[in-house]
mmCIF file of C-alpha atoms in Angstrom:
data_model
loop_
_atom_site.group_PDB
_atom_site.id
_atom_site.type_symbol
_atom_site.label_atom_id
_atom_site.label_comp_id
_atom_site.label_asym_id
_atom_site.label_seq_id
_atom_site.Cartn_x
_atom_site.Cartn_y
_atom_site.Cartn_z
ATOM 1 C CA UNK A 25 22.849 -97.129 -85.662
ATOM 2 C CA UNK A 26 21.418 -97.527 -81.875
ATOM 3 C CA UNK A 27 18.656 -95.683 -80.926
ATOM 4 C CA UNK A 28 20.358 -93.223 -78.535
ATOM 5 C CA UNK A 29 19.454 -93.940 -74.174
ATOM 6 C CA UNK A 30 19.828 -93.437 -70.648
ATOM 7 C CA UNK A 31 21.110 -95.863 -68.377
ATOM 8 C CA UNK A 32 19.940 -95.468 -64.911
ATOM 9 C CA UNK A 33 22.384 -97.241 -62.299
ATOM 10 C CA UNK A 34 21.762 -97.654 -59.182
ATOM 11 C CA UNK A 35 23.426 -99.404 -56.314
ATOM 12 C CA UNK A 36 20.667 -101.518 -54.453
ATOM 13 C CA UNK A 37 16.902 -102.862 -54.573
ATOM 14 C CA UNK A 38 16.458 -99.955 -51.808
ATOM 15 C CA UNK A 39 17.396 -97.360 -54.257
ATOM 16 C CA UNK A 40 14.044 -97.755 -56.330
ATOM 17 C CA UNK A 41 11.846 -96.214 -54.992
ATOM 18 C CA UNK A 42 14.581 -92.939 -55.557
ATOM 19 C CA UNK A 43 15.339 -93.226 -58.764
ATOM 20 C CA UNK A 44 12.365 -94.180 -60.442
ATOM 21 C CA UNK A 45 11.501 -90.071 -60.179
ATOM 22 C CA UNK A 46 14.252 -90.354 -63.468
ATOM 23 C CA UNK A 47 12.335 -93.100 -65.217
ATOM 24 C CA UNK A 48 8.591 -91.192 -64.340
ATOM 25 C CA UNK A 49 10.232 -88.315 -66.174
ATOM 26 C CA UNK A 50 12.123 -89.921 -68.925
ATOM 27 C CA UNK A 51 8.493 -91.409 -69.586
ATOM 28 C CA UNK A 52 6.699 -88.633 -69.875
ATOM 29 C CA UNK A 53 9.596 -87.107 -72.125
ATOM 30 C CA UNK A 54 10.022 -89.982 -73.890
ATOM 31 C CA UNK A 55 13.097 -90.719 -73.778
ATOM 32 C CA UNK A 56 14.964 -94.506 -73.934
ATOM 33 C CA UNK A 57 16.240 -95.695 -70.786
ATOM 34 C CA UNK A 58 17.292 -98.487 -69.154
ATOM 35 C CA UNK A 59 17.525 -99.328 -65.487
ATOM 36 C CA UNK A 60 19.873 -101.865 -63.608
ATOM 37 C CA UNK A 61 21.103 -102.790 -60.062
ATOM 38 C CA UNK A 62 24.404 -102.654 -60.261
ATOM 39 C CA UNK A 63 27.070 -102.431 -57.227
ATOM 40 C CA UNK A 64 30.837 -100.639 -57.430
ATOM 41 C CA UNK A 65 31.911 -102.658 -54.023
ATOM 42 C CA UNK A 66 29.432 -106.361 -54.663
ATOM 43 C CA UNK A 67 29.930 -106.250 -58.565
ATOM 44 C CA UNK A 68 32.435 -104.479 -59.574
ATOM 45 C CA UNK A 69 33.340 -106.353 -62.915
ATOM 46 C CA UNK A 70 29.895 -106.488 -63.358
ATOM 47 C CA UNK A 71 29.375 -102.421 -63.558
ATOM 48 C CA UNK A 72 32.087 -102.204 -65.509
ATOM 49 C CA UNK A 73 30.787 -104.344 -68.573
ATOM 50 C CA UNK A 74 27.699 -102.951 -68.358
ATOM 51 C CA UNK A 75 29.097 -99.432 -69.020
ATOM 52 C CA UNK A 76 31.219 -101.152 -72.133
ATOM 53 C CA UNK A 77 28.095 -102.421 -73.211
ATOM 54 C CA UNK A 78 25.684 -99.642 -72.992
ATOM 55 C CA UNK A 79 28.078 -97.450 -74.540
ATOM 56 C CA UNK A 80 28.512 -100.101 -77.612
ATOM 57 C CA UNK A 81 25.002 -99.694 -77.530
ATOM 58 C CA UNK A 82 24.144 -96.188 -77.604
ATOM 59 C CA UNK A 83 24.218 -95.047 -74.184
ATOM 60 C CA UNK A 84 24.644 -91.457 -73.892
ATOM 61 C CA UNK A 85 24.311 -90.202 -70.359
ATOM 62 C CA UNK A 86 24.647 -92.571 -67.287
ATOM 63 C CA UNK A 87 23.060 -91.765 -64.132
ATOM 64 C CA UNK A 88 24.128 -93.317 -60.850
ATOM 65 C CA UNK A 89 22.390 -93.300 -57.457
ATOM 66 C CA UNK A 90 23.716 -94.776 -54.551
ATOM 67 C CA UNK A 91 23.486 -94.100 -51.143
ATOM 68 C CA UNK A 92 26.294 -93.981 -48.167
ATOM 69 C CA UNK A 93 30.024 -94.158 -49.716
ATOM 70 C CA UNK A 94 28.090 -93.559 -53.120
ATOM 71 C CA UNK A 95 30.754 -94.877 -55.193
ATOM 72 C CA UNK A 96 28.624 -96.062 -57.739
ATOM 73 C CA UNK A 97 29.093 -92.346 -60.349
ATOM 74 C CA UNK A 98 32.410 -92.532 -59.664
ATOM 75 C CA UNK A 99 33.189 -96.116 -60.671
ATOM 76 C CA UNK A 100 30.835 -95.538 -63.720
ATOM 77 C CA UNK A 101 32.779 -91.875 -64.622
ATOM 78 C CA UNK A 102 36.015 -93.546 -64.098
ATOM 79 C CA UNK A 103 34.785 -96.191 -67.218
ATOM 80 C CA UNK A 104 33.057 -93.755 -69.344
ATOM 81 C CA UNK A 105 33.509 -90.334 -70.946
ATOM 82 C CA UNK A 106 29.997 -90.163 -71.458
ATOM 83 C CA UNK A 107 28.219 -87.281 -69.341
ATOM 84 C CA UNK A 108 27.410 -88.999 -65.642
ATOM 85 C CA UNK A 109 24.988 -87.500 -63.435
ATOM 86 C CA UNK A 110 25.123 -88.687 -59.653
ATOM 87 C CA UNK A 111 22.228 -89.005 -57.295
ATOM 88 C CA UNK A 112 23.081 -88.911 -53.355
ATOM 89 C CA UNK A 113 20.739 -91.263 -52.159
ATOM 90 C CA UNK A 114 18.991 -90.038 -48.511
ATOM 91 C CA UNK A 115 19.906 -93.298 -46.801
ATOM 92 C CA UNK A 116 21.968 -94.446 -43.959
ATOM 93 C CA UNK A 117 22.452 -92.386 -40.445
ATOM 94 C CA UNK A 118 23.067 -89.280 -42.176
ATOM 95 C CA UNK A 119 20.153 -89.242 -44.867
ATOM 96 C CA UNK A 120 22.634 -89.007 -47.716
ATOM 97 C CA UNK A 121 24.623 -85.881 -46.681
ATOM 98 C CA UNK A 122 27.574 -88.825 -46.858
ATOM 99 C CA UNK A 123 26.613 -89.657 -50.253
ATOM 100 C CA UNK A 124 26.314 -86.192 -51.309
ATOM 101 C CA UNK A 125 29.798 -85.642 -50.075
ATOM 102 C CA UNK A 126 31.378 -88.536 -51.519
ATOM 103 C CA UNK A 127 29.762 -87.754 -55.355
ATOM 104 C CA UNK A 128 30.629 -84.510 -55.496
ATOM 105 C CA UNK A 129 34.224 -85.081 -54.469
ATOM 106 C CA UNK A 130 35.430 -86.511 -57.614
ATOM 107 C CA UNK A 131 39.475 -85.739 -58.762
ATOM 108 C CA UNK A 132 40.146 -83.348 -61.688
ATOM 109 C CA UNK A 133 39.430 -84.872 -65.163
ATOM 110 C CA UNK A 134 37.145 -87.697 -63.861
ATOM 111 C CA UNK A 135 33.814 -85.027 -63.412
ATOM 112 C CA UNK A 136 30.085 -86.296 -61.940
ATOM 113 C CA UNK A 137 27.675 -83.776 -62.436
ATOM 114 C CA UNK A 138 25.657 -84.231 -58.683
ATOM 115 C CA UNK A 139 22.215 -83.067 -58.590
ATOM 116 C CA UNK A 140 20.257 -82.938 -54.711
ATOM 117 C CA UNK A 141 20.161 -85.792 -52.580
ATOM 118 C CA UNK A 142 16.664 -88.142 -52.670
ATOM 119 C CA UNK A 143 13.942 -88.067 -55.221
ATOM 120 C CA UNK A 144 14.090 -84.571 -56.595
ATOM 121 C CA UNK A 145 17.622 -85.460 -57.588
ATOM 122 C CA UNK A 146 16.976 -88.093 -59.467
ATOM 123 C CA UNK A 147 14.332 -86.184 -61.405
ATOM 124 C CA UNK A 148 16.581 -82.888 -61.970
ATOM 125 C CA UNK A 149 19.611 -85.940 -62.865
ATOM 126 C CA UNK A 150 16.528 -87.391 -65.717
ATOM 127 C CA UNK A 151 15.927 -83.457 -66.567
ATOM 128 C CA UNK A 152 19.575 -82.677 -66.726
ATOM 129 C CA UNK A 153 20.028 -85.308 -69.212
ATOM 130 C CA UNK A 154 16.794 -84.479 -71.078
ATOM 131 C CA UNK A 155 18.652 -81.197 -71.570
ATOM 132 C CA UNK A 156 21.969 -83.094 -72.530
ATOM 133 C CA UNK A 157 19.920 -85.334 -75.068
ATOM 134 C CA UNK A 158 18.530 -82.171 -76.354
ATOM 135 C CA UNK A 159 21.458 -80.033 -77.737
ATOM 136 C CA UNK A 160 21.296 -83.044 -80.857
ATOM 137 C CA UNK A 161 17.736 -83.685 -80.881
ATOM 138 C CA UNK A 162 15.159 -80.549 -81.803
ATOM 139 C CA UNK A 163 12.185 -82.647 -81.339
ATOM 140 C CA UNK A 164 13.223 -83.572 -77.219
ATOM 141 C CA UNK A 165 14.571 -80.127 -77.222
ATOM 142 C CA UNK A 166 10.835 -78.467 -77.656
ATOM 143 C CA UNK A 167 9.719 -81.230 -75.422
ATOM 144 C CA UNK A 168 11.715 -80.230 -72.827
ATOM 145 C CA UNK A 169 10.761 -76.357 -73.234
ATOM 146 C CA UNK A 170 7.003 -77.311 -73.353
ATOM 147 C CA UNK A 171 7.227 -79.090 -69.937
ATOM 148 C CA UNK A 172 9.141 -76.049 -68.700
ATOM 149 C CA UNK A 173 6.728 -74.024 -69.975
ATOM 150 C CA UNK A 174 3.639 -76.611 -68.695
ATOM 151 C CA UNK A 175 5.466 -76.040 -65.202
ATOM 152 C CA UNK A 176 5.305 -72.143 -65.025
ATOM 153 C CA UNK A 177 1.700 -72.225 -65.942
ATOM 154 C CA UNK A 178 0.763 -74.516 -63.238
ATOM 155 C CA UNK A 179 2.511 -72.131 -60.595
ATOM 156 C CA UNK A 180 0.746 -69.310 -62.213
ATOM 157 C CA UNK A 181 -2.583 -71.206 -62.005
ATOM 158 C CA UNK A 182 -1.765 -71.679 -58.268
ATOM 159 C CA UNK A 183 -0.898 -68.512 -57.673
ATOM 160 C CA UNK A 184 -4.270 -67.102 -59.712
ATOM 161 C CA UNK A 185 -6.340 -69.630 -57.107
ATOM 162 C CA UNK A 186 -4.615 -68.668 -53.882
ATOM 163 C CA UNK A 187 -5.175 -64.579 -54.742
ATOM 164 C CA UNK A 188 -8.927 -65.598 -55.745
ATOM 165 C CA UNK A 189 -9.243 -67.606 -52.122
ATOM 166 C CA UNK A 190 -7.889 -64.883 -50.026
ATOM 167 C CA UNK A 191 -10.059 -62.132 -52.412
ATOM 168 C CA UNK A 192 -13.410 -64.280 -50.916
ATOM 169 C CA UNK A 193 -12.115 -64.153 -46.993
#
């Protein structure tokens, strides 16, 4: 049996520097992944034997960034029916709003789950399918929670410093 993964598409070198905010959090969850450049306009055949493959190889969730006619989820969700989560990248003259508009504009029965355009997307895409991952794996599951949980105390700790701060003026 393959180890169960993440594959991380996304359309261009320029898209990096986005969705590496999935692999940073996939790290620190540890969870498998793999990332690829892969077009749905430059390479089509290309994306779609990738998705074949992955799959064959334990692939569970796909996410796809790509910026402008963001066609890349699509493309992958029209190959797979595996969970895909698309990431609007902020690029081109209207800093992804075109993107976002394209991925979330998918026909009934072909879904993309769409998360927020730029980097915080593509970590809530890597958290979204930490939480997919999780409803079949109890260990990920309470690693999940514990970063949740990690997350509240830090805003409580900030909270606790700014009250102490304005206490002293």
């Amino acid at each position: 049996m393959n180890k169960p993964f993440v594959a991380i598409l996304m359309g261009s070198q320029s898209d990096l520097t986005i969705m590496e905010g999935a692999a940073d959090v996939f790290d620190k969850l540890q969870i498998s992944y793999e990332i690829k450049i892969t077009s749905a306009h430059r390479t089509p055949a290309n994306t779609q034997h990738y998705i074949a493959d992955a799959e064959a190889r334990g692939c569970q969730v796909f996410i796809s960034g790509a910026g402008l006619a963001a066609h890349l989820a699509g493309a992958t969700a029209a190959h797979t029916l595996k969970p895909v989560i698309g990431v609007p990248i902020d690029s081109g003259p209207l800093q992804g709003m075109d993107s976002l508009l394209s991925t979330v504009q998918m026909p009934a029965g072909i879904p993309v789950a769409t998360v927020a355009i730029g980097k915080t997307g593509a970590k809530n895409a890597a958290y979204l399918a930490a939480q997919i991952l999780a409803l079949s794996d109890p260990g990920l599951a309470q690693r999940v929670k514990e970063e949740r949980e990690q997350k509240a105390r830090d805003v409580q700790a900030q909270d606790a410093a700014l009250q102490e701060a304005r206490r002293k003026n």
